[in-house]
Each structure stands twice: as structure tokens, then as C-alpha cells.
Tab-separated table of C-alpha atoms in Angstrom:
chain	number	residue	atom	x	y	z
W	182	MET	CA	55.514	-77.825	30.849
W	183	SER	CA	56.486	-74.245	31.051
W	184	ILE	CA	53.989	-71.493	30.128
W	185	ARG	CA	55.321	-68.683	27.939
W	186	ARG	CA	53.915	-65.249	28.795
W	187	SER	CA	53.478	-62.697	26.006
W	188	TYR	CA	54.311	-59.126	26.766
W	189	PRO	CA	53.262	-56.173	24.648
W	190	THR	CA	55.960	-55.014	22.386
W	191	ARG	CA	57.027	-51.426	22.015
W	192	GLN	CA	55.514	-51.348	18.508
W	193	SER	CA	52.072	-52.422	19.685
W	194	GLU	CA	52.083	-49.829	22.440
W	195	THR	CA	52.948	-47.155	19.894
W	196	ASN	CA	50.089	-48.251	17.631
W	197	LYS	CA	47.634	-48.072	20.501
W	198	ARG	CA	48.783	-44.588	21.404
W	199	GLU	CA	48.444	-43.419	17.793
W	200	LYS	CA	44.928	-44.864	17.491
W	201	LEU	CA	43.925	-43.173	20.737
W	202	MET	CA	45.364	-39.851	19.586
W	203	THR	CA	43.586	-40.189	16.235
W	204	ARG	CA	40.256	-40.809	17.949
W	205	THR	CA	40.878	-37.888	20.252
W	206	ARG	CA	41.618	-35.575	17.312
W	207	ILE	CA	38.446	-36.692	15.495
W	208	ALA	CA	36.355	-36.149	18.604
W	209	ALA	CA	37.897	-32.717	19.102
W	210	LEU	CA	37.243	-31.841	15.460
W	211	VAL	CA	33.582	-32.895	15.724
W	212	VAL	CA	33.121	-30.897	18.919
W	213	SER	CA	34.794	-27.884	17.300
W	214	LEU	CA	32.537	-28.086	14.267
W	215	ILE	CA	29.457	-28.304	16.456
W	216	MET	CA	30.623	-25.320	18.492
W	217	LEU	CA	31.463	-23.306	15.386
W	218	THR	CA	28.076	-24.076	13.839
W	219	GLY	CA	26.341	-23.066	17.037
W	220	CYS	CA	28.392	-19.884	17.234
W	221	ALA	CA	27.551	-19.022	13.621
W	222	GLU	CA	23.866	-19.472	14.272
W	223	LEU	CA	24.156	-17.456	17.469
W	224	LEU	CA	26.056	-14.740	15.613
W	225	ASN	CA	23.368	-14.558	12.930
W	226	THR	CA	20.711	-14.340	15.604
W	227	LEU	CA	22.579	-11.588	17.381
W	228	LYS	CA	23.018	-9.721	14.125
W	229	THR	CA	19.286	-9.936	13.447
W	230	VAL	CA	18.399	-8.790	16.945
W	231	SER	CA	20.974	-6.048	16.733
W	232	ALA	CA	19.543	-4.834	13.417
W	233	VAL	CA	16.067	-4.665	14.899
W	234	LYS	CA	17.284	-2.917	18.037
W	235	GLN	CA	19.122	-0.340	15.982
W	236	LEU	CA	15.766	0.989	14.749
W	237	THR	CA	14.770	3.885	16.947
W	238	GLU	CA	11.264	5.183	17.400
W	239	ALA	CA	12.170	8.055	15.110
W	240	ASP	CA	13.423	5.604	12.463
W	241	ILE	CA	10.151	3.673	12.415
W	242	ILE	CA	8.021	6.815	12.169
W	243	ALA	CA	10.296	8.288	9.495
W	244	GLY	CA	10.213	5.051	7.502
W	245	LEU	CA	6.438	4.822	7.547
W	246	ARG	CA	6.020	8.474	6.625
W	247	GLU	CA	8.456	7.957	3.791
W	248	ALA	CA	6.517	4.889	2.643
W	249	LEU	CA	3.265	6.860	2.607
W	250	SER	CA	4.996	9.758	0.887
W	251	VAL	CA	6.507	7.574	-1.848
W	252	GLY	CA	3.283	5.623	-2.191
W	253	ALA	CA	1.164	8.768	-2.455
W	254	ARG	CA	3.483	10.276	-5.065
W	255	ASN	CA	3.386	7.102	-7.151
W	256	ALA	CA	-0.366	6.650	-6.771
W	257	GLY	CA	-1.102	10.303	-7.479
W	258	GLY	CA	1.289	10.314	-10.420
W	259	ARG	CA	-0.451	7.374	-12.074
W	260	LEU	CA	-3.944	8.717	-11.439
W	261	ALA	CA	-2.954	12.150	-12.755
W	262	LEU	CA	-2.088	10.721	-16.167
W	263	GLN	CA	-4.675	10.913	-18.918
W	264	ASP	CA	-7.004	7.949	-18.401
W	265	GLY	CA	-5.597	7.462	-14.884
W	266	TYR	CA	-9.186	7.204	-13.674
W	267	TRP	CA	-11.105	6.950	-16.929
W	268	GLY	CA	-9.018	4.102	-18.326
W	269	ASP	CA	-8.834	2.037	-15.126
W	270	PRO	CA	-11.963	-0.009	-14.280
W	271	GLU	CA	-10.806	-0.317	-10.652
W	272	VAL	CA	-11.062	3.413	-10.020
W	273	ARG	CA	-13.192	4.775	-12.870
W	274	ILE	CA	-15.818	7.073	-11.365
W	275	PRO	CA	-19.439	6.320	-12.279
W	276	LEU	CA	-22.466	8.599	-12.077
W	277	PRO	CA	-23.855	9.133	-8.579
W	278	GLU	CA	-26.383	6.567	-7.396
W	279	GLU	CA	-29.062	9.272	-7.434
W	280	ALA	CA	-28.582	9.570	-11.187
W	281	LYS	CA	-29.684	5.978	-11.759
W	282	ALA	CA	-33.162	7.200	-12.648
W	283	ILE	CA	-31.681	9.395	-15.369
W	284	VAL	CA	-29.819	6.487	-16.927
W	285	GLU	CA	-32.881	4.230	-16.823
W	286	ASN	CA	-35.053	6.879	-18.490
W	287	ILE	CA	-32.471	8.553	-20.682
W	288	GLY	CA	-34.716	8.245	-23.742
W	289	LYS	CA	-36.978	10.920	-22.279
W	290	ILE	CA	-34.195	13.548	-22.568
W	291	PRO	CA	-33.248	14.791	-26.051
W	292	GLY	CA	-29.597	13.898	-26.666
W	293	GLY	CA	-29.538	12.275	-23.249
W	294	GLN	CA	-27.000	9.507	-23.909
W	295	GLN	CA	-24.463	11.998	-25.219
W	296	LEU	CA	-25.009	14.125	-22.116
W	297	ILE	CA	-24.295	11.120	-19.893
W	298	ASP	CA	-21.155	10.222	-21.855
W	299	ASN	CA	-19.930	13.803	-21.530
W	300	VAL	CA	-20.527	13.858	-17.787
W	301	LEU	CA	-18.771	10.536	-17.181
W	302	LEU	CA	-15.704	11.566	-19.149
W	303	SER	CA	-15.639	15.037	-17.600
W	304	ILE	CA	-15.832	13.937	-13.961
W	305	ASN	CA	-13.045	11.407	-14.486
W	306	ARG	CA	-10.892	14.016	-16.206
W	307	ALA	CA	-11.515	16.360	-13.277
W	308	ALA	CA	-10.369	13.659	-10.841
W	309	GLU	CA	-7.212	13.118	-12.912
W	310	ASP	CA	-6.514	16.839	-12.833
W	311	ALA	CA	-6.898	17.035	-9.045
W	312	ALA	CA	-4.699	13.962	-8.460
W	313	ARG	CA	-1.613	16.073	-9.156
W	314	ASP	CA	-2.039	17.662	-5.725
W	315	VAL	CA	-2.763	14.541	-3.700
W	316	ALA	CA	0.768	13.663	-2.511
W	317	PRO	CA	1.484	16.832	-0.442
W	318	ILE	CA	-1.956	16.599	1.157
W	319	PHE	CA	-1.395	12.982	2.199
W	320	VAL	CA	2.138	13.569	3.488
W	321	ASN	CA	1.041	16.484	5.666
W	322	SER	CA	-1.705	14.341	7.154
W	323	VAL	CA	0.518	11.734	8.872
W	324	MET	CA	2.319	14.002	11.327
W	325	GLN	CA	0.347	12.754	14.345
W	326	MET	CA	1.486	9.129	14.067
W	327	THR	CA	2.657	7.759	17.445
W	328	ILE	CA	5.367	5.165	18.079
W	329	THR	CA	2.679	2.632	19.027
W	330	ASP	CA	0.907	3.337	15.757
W	331	GLY	CA	4.195	2.999	13.910
W	332	TYR	CA	5.163	-0.341	15.452
W	333	ASN	CA	1.693	-1.823	14.866
W	334	ILE	CA	1.683	-0.614	11.260
W	335	LEU	CA	5.189	-1.884	10.508
W	336	HIS	CA	4.404	-5.363	11.844
W	337	GLY	CA	0.766	-5.360	10.745
W	338	ALA	CA	-1.058	-6.416	7.594
W	339	ASP	CA	0.260	-5.622	4.131
W	340	ASN	CA	-2.124	-2.631	3.914
W	341	ALA	CA	-1.793	-1.502	7.540
W	342	ALA	CA	-0.365	1.946	6.720
W	343	THR	CA	-3.076	2.651	4.147
W	344	VAL	CA	-5.830	1.536	6.526
W	345	TYR	CA	-4.360	3.671	9.314
W	346	LEU	CA	-4.232	6.718	7.067
W	347	LYS	CA	-7.770	6.203	5.809
W	348	ASN	CA	-9.192	5.672	9.298
W	349	THR	CA	-7.434	8.576	10.974
W	350	THR	CA	-7.233	11.250	8.285
W	351	TRP	CA	-10.254	10.808	6.002
W	352	ASN	CA	-12.124	13.921	7.170
W	353	GLY	CA	-9.022	16.076	7.035
W	354	LEU	CA	-8.067	14.755	3.619
W	355	TYR	CA	-11.604	15.331	2.386
W	356	ASP	CA	-11.543	18.970	3.535
W	357	LEU	CA	-8.178	19.534	1.899
W	358	TYR	CA	-8.946	17.668	-1.321
W	359	LYS	CA	-12.436	18.957	-2.031
W	360	PRO	CA	-11.240	22.467	-3.070
W	361	LYS	CA	-8.878	20.792	-5.549
W	362	ILE	CA	-11.775	18.786	-6.961
W	363	SER	CA	-13.966	21.904	-7.114
W	364	ALA	CA	-11.275	23.743	-9.037
W	365	SER	CA	-10.958	20.820	-11.453
W	366	THR	CA	-14.706	20.395	-12.037
W	367	GLY	CA	-14.812	24.082	-12.944
W	368	LYS	CA	-12.133	23.752	-15.626
W	369	GLU	CA	-13.194	23.441	-19.258
W	370	ILE	CA	-11.376	20.154	-19.712
W	371	VAL	CA	-13.482	18.263	-22.270
W	372	ALA	CA	-14.509	19.990	-25.524
W	373	GLY	CA	-14.462	23.401	-23.871
W	374	VAL	CA	-17.038	22.372	-21.272
W	375	SER	CA	-16.393	21.785	-17.572
W	376	ALA	CA	-17.542	18.729	-15.637
W	377	GLN	CA	-19.795	20.947	-13.528
W	378	ASP	CA	-21.437	22.426	-16.629
W	379	SER	CA	-21.937	18.956	-18.129
W	380	TRP	CA	-23.492	17.742	-14.892
W	381	ASN	CA	-25.714	20.797	-14.588
W	382	THR	CA	-26.910	20.406	-18.171
W	383	LEU	CA	-27.784	16.750	-17.602
W	384	THR	CA	-29.540	17.254	-14.257
W	385	ASP	CA	-31.367	20.412	-15.350
W	386	LYS	CA	-32.872	18.589	-18.317
W	387	TRP	CA	-33.789	15.634	-16.145
W	388	ASN	CA	-35.301	17.772	-13.414
W	389	GLN	CA	-37.520	19.451	-16.009
W	390	VAL	CA	-38.892	16.022	-16.849
W	391	ALA	CA	-39.116	14.924	-13.195
W	392	ASN	CA	-40.927	18.100	-12.153
W	393	SER	CA	-43.433	17.975	-14.993
W	394	VAL	CA	-46.945	16.651	-14.438
W	395	ALA	CA	-46.113	13.496	-16.378
W	396	GLY	CA	-42.896	13.081	-14.411
W	397	ARG	CA	-44.587	13.426	-11.043
W	398	LEU	CA	-47.279	10.959	-12.106
W	399	ALA	CA	-44.531	8.540	-13.130
W	400	GLY	CA	-42.883	8.965	-9.716
W	401	PHE	CA	-39.698	10.573	-11.054
W	402	LYS	CA	-37.613	12.504	-8.528
W	403	PRO	CA	-35.315	15.447	-9.205
W	404	VAL	CA	-31.568	14.872	-8.870
W	405	ASN	CA	-29.750	17.441	-6.741
W	406	THR	CA	-26.504	15.635	-5.962
W	407	ASP	CA	-23.563	17.779	-4.848
W	408	LEU	CA	-21.136	16.821	-7.616
W	409	ASP	CA	-18.025	18.067	-5.806
W	410	ASP	CA	-18.878	16.100	-2.665
W	411	PHE	CA	-19.552	12.919	-4.642
W	412	LEU	CA	-16.454	13.301	-6.788
W	413	THR	CA	-14.170	14.053	-3.833
W	414	ARG	CA	-15.246	10.871	-2.069
W	415	LYS	CA	-14.887	8.678	-5.142
W	416	ALA	CA	-11.556	10.227	-6.106
W	417	LEU	CA	-10.161	9.625	-2.609
W	418	GLU	CA	-11.347	6.024	-2.673
W	419	GLY	CA	-9.369	5.582	-5.889
W	420	VAL	CA	-6.265	7.134	-4.345
W	421	PHE	CA	-6.434	4.849	-1.307
W	422	LEU	CA	-6.860	1.801	-3.528
W	423	LYS	CA	-3.731	2.686	-5.487
W	424	LEU	CA	-1.848	3.642	-2.318
W	425	GLU	CA	-2.567	0.178	-0.928
W	426	GLY	CA	-0.898	-1.343	-3.971
W	427	GLU	CA	2.153	0.873	-3.509
W	428	GLU	CA	2.433	-0.089	0.167
W	429	LEU	CA	2.387	-3.777	-0.754
W	430	LYS	CA	5.255	-3.229	-3.204
W	431	ILE	CA	7.390	-1.498	-0.560
W	432	ARG	CA	6.773	-4.306	1.909
W	433	LYS	CA	7.486	-7.141	-0.527
W	434	GLU	CA	9.869	-5.774	-3.170
W	435	VAL	CA	13.338	-4.526	-2.290
W	436	SER	CA	13.459	-2.550	-5.554
W	437	ALA	CA	10.478	-0.459	-4.393
W	438	ARG	CA	12.416	0.787	-1.349
W	439	VAL	CA	13.916	3.725	-3.157
W	440	THR	CA	15.395	5.608	-0.178
W	441	PRO	CA	17.828	4.562	2.591
W	442	ILE	CA	15.228	4.883	5.361
W	443	LEU	CA	12.810	2.632	3.465
W	444	ARG	CA	15.507	0.001	3.014
W	445	GLU	CA	16.509	0.227	6.673
W	446	VAL	CA	13.019	0.063	8.179
W	447	PHE	CA	11.295	-2.366	5.838
W	448	GLY	CA	14.443	-4.454	5.513
W	449	THR	CA	13.828	-5.650	9.070
W	450	LEU	CA	10.703	-7.407	7.797
W	451	ASP	CA	12.812	-9.517	5.429
W	452	GLN	CA	14.616	-11.052	8.410
W	453	GLN	CA	11.443	-12.362	10.010
């Protein structure tokens, strides 16, 4: 019996070559896609790094100063409106703590409740009047910021710039702002009477009671609070509270970055 050997035909060899080429093309395509995807990711990473590196020390400082400047203008502008302090429970200025005895014993002063109402309205109106001048004072107070300060603030908490400003410039801001408050408490803003006059009328009447024999027996103490000092501190606390809100907007909302330097500096935070 003879054994017949089968030899591959030309057609079968061609089919094998085509299948091999097809597999090779698919493998090459897969490798190319993987490489392209990796390159795209690498390119995006390089772009991000490049964007961060493009920020110079001067850029960071300028951006933070601009943020504080814009924030102070917005905060001061809102507080300077009528009812900016008076109509906002967050920043409305109360009577000094030392005046608590007056409030608790107001019935001992003729027309006392009206006097208190007048004082409360007047001191808040005085704070609103002074708020018009807050922005230039704040802006001029951030000139000593270092690059280390700037980097830590930029990458810090959402209120890092406000906290930095409050911690490093409070005394200077107080000295600059108090004359503005003093000028405002001297203005006849409410019903032709100044906040200082309303305060003096209230405390003078109370001190007459406190210094009387009956008052001393009752343990009443005169009230001699420095109104301008008290009002300056409370007004500044209100400004910082509103400034903190403005800083948060600039960090989180692109629409709040109203200048190119703000968009450039704080835009780097969006990429993180």
C-alpha cells in the first residue's frame, strides 16, 4: 500500500500569511493606542506642571494682593451700604459688654430704651460710613508679604489669606481705621445726632444713677467705655468676616476671578 503525502497548497500558505499579517496589524494598533494614551496623559501632566512652573514668585504675591484688594473692595462696598452692618446679624454691632448693666436696669433711666435704640442704630451707621475707606487701608497693609507667605497662603486653607492679614496687620489696621471710625462717630448721621452724642447721653444718664447713693448701694458701676476703640474693633471684625467670604469665592468660583492675575494664580488650584 502506498502512502500519499499531503503538501500545503499555495492557497493555504497565502491564508496563513494573511492571518499572521492581520494579527500583527491588530497587535501594532493596540500597542499604538496604548502608547498614544500614555503620551496624552503624559502631555496633560507636563502641561499642568508647566502651568505651575510658569508662576513666578512675583506672580503669586501679585495674585494674593489682588485677591485681598478685590475682596476688601467687595467687603467694604457691601458694609458701606445702608444696613450693611445694621441689617446683617452676622456683623451687626451690639452695645459694649460694659453696658450690660444699663440694659438690665434701663427702667431706671427716663426714656432709657429709646436712648439704647438710638445708640445701637448710630454706632452701626457710623461703622457703615467708615467702611467706605477700608479697601485702601487693607491693600496698603499687605506689602510685606514674602514668597514663603504667599506659597503657604495659596496652597493653604480657604481663609488662609484672611487669617494671614488679620494675624500680621491687625494693629496697623486698627491704627489706620480708628481715625475713620472717630470721624464717623462724630457725624450727625441719625436724626441730627452723632453716635458719640447718643452714647454720651446714654452713659451720662446711667452714670448719674450709678454714682448716686442708691446706685452705689445697689452695686451699680459707671460705664466709661471708649466708644471709638470698641467700635473700631467690632467694625474690623465685621470686615474680616466678609473678607473671608470673598476669599472663598475667589478660590472656588471662576467667575469671581475678575482680573487676569487672579485667573492665572488661582487657576492653578483648579488643576489639583
